[in-house]
Coordinates of C-alpha atoms in Angstrom, one line a residue:
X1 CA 101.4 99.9 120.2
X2 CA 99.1 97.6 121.8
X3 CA 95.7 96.1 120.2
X4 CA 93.4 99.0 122.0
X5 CA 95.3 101.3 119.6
X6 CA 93.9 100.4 116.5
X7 CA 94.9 101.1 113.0
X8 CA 93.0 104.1 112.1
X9 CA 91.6 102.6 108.8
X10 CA 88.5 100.1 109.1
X11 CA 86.6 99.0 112.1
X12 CA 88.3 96.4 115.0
X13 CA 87.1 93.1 113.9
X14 CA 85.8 93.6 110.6
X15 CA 87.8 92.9 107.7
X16 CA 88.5 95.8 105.1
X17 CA 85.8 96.3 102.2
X18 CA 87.0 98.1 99.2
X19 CA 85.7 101.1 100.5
X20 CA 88.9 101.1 103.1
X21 CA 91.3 99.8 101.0
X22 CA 90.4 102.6 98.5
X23 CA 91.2 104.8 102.0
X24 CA 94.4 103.0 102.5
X25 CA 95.7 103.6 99.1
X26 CA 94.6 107.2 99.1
X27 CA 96.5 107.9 102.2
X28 CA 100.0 106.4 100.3
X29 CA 102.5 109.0 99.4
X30 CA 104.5 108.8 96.3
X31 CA 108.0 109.8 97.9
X32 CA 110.5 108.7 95.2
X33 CA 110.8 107.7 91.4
X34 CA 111.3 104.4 89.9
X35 CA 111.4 105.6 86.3
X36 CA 114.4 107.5 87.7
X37 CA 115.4 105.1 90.3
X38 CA 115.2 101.9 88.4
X39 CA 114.6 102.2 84.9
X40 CA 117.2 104.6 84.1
X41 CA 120.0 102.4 86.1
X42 CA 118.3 99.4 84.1
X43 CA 118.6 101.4 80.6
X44 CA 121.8 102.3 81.7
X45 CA 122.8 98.6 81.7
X46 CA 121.7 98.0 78.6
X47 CA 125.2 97.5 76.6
X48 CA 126.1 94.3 79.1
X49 CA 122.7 92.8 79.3
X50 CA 119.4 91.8 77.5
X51 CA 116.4 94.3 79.2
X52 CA 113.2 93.2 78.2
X53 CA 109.7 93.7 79.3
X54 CA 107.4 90.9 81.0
X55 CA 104.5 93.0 81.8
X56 CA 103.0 96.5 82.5
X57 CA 101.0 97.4 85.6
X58 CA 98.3 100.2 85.4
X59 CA 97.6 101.7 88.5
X60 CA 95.5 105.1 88.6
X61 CA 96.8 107.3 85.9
X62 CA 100.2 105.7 86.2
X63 CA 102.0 103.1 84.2
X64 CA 104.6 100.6 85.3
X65 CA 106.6 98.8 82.4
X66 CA 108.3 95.4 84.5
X67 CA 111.6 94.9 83.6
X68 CA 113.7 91.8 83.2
X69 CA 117.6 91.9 83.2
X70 CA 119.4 89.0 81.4
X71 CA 122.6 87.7 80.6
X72 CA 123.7 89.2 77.0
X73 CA 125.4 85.6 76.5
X74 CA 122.2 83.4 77.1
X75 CA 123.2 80.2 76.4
X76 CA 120.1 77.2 76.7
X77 CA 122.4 74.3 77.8
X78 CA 123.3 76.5 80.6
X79 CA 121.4 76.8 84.4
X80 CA 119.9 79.8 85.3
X81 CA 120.8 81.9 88.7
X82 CA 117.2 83.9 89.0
X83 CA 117.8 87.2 91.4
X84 CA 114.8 89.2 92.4
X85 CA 114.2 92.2 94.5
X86 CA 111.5 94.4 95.0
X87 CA 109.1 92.0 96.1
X88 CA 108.0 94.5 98.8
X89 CA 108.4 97.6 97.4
X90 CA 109.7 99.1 100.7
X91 CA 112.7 97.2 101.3
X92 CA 115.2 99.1 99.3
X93 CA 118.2 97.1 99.7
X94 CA 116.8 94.3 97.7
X95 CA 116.4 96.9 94.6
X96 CA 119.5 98.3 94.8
X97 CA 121.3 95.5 95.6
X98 CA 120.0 93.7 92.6
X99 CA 121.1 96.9 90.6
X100 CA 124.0 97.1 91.9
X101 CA 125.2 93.5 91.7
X102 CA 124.2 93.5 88.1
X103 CA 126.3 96.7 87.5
X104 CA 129.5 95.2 89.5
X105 CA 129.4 91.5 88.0
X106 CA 129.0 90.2 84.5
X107 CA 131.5 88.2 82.4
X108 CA 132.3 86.3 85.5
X109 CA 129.6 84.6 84.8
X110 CA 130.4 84.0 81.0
X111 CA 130.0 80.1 80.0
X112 CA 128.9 79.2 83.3
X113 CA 125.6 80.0 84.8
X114 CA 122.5 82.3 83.1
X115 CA 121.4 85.3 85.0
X116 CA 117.9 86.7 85.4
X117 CA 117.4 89.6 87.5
X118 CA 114.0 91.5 88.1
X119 CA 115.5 93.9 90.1
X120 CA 111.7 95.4 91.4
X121 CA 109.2 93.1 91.6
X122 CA 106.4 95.9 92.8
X123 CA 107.5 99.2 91.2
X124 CA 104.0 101.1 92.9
X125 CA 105.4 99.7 96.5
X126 CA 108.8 101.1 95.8
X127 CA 107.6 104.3 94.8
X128 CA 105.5 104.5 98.2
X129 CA 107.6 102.9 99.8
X130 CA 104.8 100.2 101.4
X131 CA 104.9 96.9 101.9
X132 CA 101.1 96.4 99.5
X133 CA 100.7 96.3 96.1
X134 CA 98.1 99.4 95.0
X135 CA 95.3 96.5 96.0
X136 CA 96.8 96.0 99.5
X137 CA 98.2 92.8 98.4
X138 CA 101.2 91.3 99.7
X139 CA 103.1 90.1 96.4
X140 CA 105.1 87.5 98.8
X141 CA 102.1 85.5 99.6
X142 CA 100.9 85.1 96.2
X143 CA 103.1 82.4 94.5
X144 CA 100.8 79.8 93.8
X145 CA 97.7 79.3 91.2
X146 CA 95.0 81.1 93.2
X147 CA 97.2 84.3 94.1
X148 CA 96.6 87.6 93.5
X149 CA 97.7 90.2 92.6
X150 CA 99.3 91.1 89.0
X151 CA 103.0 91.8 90.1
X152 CA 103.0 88.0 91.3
X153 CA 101.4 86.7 88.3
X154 CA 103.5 88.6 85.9
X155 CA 107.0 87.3 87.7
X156 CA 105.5 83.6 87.5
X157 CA 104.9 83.9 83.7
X158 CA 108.4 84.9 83.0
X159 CA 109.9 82.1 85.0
X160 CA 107.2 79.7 83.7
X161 CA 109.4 79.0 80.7
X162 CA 112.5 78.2 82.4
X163 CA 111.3 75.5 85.2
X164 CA 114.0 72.7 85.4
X165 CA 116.5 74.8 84.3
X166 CA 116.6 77.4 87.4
X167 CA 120.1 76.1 89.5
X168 CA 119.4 79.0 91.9
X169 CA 116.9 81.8 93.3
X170 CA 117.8 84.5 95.5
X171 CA 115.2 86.9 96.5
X172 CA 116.3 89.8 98.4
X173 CA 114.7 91.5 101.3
X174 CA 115.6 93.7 104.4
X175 CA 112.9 94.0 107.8
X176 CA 112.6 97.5 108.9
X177 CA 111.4 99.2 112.0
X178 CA 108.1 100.3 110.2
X179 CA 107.2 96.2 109.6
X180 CA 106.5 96.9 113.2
X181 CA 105.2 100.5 113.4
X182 CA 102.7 100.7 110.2
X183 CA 102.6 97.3 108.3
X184 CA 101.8 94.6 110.3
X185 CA 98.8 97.0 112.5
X186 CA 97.5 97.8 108.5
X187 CA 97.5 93.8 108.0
X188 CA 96.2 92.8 111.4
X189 CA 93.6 96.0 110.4
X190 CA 92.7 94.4 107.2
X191 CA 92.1 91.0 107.9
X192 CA 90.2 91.9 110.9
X193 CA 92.1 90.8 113.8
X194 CA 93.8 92.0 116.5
X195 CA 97.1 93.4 116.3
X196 CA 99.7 91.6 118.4
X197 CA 103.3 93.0 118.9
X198 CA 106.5 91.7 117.8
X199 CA 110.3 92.1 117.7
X200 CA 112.7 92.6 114.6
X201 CA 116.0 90.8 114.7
X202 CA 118.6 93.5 114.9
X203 CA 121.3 92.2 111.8
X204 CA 120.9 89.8 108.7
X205 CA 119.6 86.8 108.1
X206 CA 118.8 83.6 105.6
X207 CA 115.2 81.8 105.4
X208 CA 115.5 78.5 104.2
X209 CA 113.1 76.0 103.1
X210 CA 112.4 72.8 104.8
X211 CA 111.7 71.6 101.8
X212 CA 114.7 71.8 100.3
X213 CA 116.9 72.4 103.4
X214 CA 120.4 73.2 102.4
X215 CA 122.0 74.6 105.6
X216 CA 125.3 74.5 104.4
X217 CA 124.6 77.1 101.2
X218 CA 122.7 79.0 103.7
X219 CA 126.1 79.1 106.0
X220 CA 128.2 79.8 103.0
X221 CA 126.6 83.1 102.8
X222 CA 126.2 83.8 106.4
X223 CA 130.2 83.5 106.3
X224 CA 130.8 86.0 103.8
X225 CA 128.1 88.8 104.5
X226 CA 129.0 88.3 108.0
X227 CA 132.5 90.3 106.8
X228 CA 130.1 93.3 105.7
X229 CA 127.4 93.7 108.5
X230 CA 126.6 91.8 111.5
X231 CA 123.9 88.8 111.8
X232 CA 121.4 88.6 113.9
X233 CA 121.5 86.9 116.9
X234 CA 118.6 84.4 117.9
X235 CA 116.3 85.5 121.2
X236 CA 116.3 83.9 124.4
X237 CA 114.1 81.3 123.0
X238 CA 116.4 80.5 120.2
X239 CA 114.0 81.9 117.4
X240 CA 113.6 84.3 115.2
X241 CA 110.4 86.4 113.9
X242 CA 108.6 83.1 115.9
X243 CA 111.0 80.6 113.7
X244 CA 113.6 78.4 115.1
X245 CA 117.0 79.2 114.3
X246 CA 118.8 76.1 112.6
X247 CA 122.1 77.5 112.4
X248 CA 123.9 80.9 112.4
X249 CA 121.7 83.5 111.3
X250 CA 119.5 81.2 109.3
X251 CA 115.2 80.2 110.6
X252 CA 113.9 77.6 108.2
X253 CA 110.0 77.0 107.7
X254 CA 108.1 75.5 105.4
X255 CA 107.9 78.7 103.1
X256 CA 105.3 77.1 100.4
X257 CA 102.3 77.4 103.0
X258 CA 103.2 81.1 102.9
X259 CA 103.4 81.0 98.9
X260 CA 106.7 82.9 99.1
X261 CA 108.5 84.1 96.2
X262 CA 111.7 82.1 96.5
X263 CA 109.2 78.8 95.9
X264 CA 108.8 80.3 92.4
X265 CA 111.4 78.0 90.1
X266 CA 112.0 75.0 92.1
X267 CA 116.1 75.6 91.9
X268 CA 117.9 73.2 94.2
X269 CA 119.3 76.1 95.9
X270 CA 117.2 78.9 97.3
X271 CA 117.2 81.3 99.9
X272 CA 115.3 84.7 100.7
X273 CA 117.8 87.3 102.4
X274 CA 116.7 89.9 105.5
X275 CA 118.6 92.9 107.0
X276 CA 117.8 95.6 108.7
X277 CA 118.8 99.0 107.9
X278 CA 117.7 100.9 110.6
X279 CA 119.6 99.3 113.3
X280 CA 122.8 101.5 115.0
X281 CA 124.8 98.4 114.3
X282 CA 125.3 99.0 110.1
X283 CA 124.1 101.4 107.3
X284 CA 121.4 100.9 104.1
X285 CA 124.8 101.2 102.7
X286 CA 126.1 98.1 103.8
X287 CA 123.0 96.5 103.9
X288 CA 122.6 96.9 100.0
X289 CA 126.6 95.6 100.0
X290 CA 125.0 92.4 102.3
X291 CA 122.8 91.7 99.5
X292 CA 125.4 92.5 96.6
X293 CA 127.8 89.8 98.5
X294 CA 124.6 87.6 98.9
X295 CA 124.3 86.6 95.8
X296 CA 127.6 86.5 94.5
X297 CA 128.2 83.7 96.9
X298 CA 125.3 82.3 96.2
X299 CA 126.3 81.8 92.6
X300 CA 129.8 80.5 93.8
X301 CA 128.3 77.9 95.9
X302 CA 125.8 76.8 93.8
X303 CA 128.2 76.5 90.6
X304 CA 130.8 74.5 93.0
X305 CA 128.0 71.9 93.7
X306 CA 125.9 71.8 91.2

């Protein structure tokens, strides 16, 4: 796609109105269920954890109830690991990996860390499988005060109690081959600029945080997911998606002028996950496995040095 191939919503140069966001959203199909998808495996889990809801989203003439999942053995005078996923709805490893990890691991954890999963973040995106909230917001640009957006909001009330106590935040994404083929055009659309093409990294991948730069947590889970699916390489410039790479499979930015989700708690240890499921090099099955090993090394590392 080049920029004389516009995005067929809006005009070239002028940013959206609600008139074509209301023609973006009615041009979003509903392909799969997350009453079935995620709230029956989170009901489901319900004998091993504490479910509760934080919020409820009301979007046309549907309802979304957002779930938490926590550790049946709170205990205050212990940290807390928070694990999201779901962020963008589209990126399904995330959810299921969250899901998944939650179904796999749970008295390990017994008398030594807290955990906190929201395993989907932006239940209309999953169910539409789009990148946008139903407002044609990106949810992981809107962690800060003056975001939008109510899925962002909602996740920052629940975490609002726990600040000083968060030891870890892993928030779980994947990049896929329509990023380049439908979202970023739609965003280049909306804003009113021109679109200008990219590359995906073929493989997995860590974004850290030059804020709290931790490059040898970041390689600790490089090292073990790197025994499930491959990481991807750097380009002949040695970057990434535009960002330096620092170390094996790991670009590091300053992620609070994006207003990421993984700035949410403040943990000393945080780090937001990519793979990518459509390249002939893995699976979505081992990409969710990528994220399932994510974060239970994650949890090792940050418990051995806390």
């Amino acid at each position: 796609m080049t920029e004389k191939q516009f995005y067929p919503i809006g005009t070239p140069g002028q940013p959206w109105t609600a008139a074509e966001k209301q023609q973006w959203r009615e041009n979003q199909t509903r392909f799969r269920s997350y009453q079935t998808d995620v709230l029956d495996a989170i009901n489901a889990l319900k004998p091993r954890y504490d479910v509760s809801q934080y919020g409820e989203l009301h979007y046309g003439d549907q309802t979304f109830p957002l779930m938490a999942v926590k550790s049946q053995d709170w205990d205050d005078n212990l940290p807390v690991a928070l694990i999201t996923g779901g962020v963008h709805g589209y990126e399904t490893s995330g959810v299921m990996g969250a899901l998944n990890f939650l179904a796999e691991y749970q008295n390990e954890y017994a008398g030594k860390i807290n955990l906190l999963v929201v395993p989907c973040v932006s239940p209309w995106a999953y169910e539409h499988i789009t990148r946008w909230t139903y407002e044609a917001v990106d949810t992981n640009r809107q962690f800060w005060p003056q975001g939008e957006g109510e899925e962002a909001r909602a996740l920052m009330a629940l975490t609002a109690p726990l600040k000083g106590k968060f030891l870890l935040h892993v928030d779980l994404h994947e990049t896929t081959d329509s990023d380049e083929s439908e979202f970023r055009p739609a965003k280049a659309a909306r804003d009113g600029l021109p679109f200008e093409p990219g590359t995906i990294p073929d493989g997995y991948y860590l974004v850290s945080d030059t804020q709290n730069s931790r490059l040898d947590f970041q390689q600790a889970i490089i090292d073990a997911v790197k025994k499930v699916t491959h990481i991807a390489p750097a380009d002949e410039n040695g970057k990434m998606m535009e960002f330096t790479v620092v170390s094996e499979g790991v670009v590091e930015y300053d992620i609070h002028a994006y207003h990421l989700c993984a700035t949410l708690t403040g943990a000393p240890f945080t780090t937001t996950t990519e793979v990518y499921p459509d390249s002939p090099g893995t699976t979505p099955e081992a990409c969710t496995r990528a994220q399932i090993v994510t974060v239970h090394a994650a949890i090792a590392f940050a418990l051995a040095h806390a």
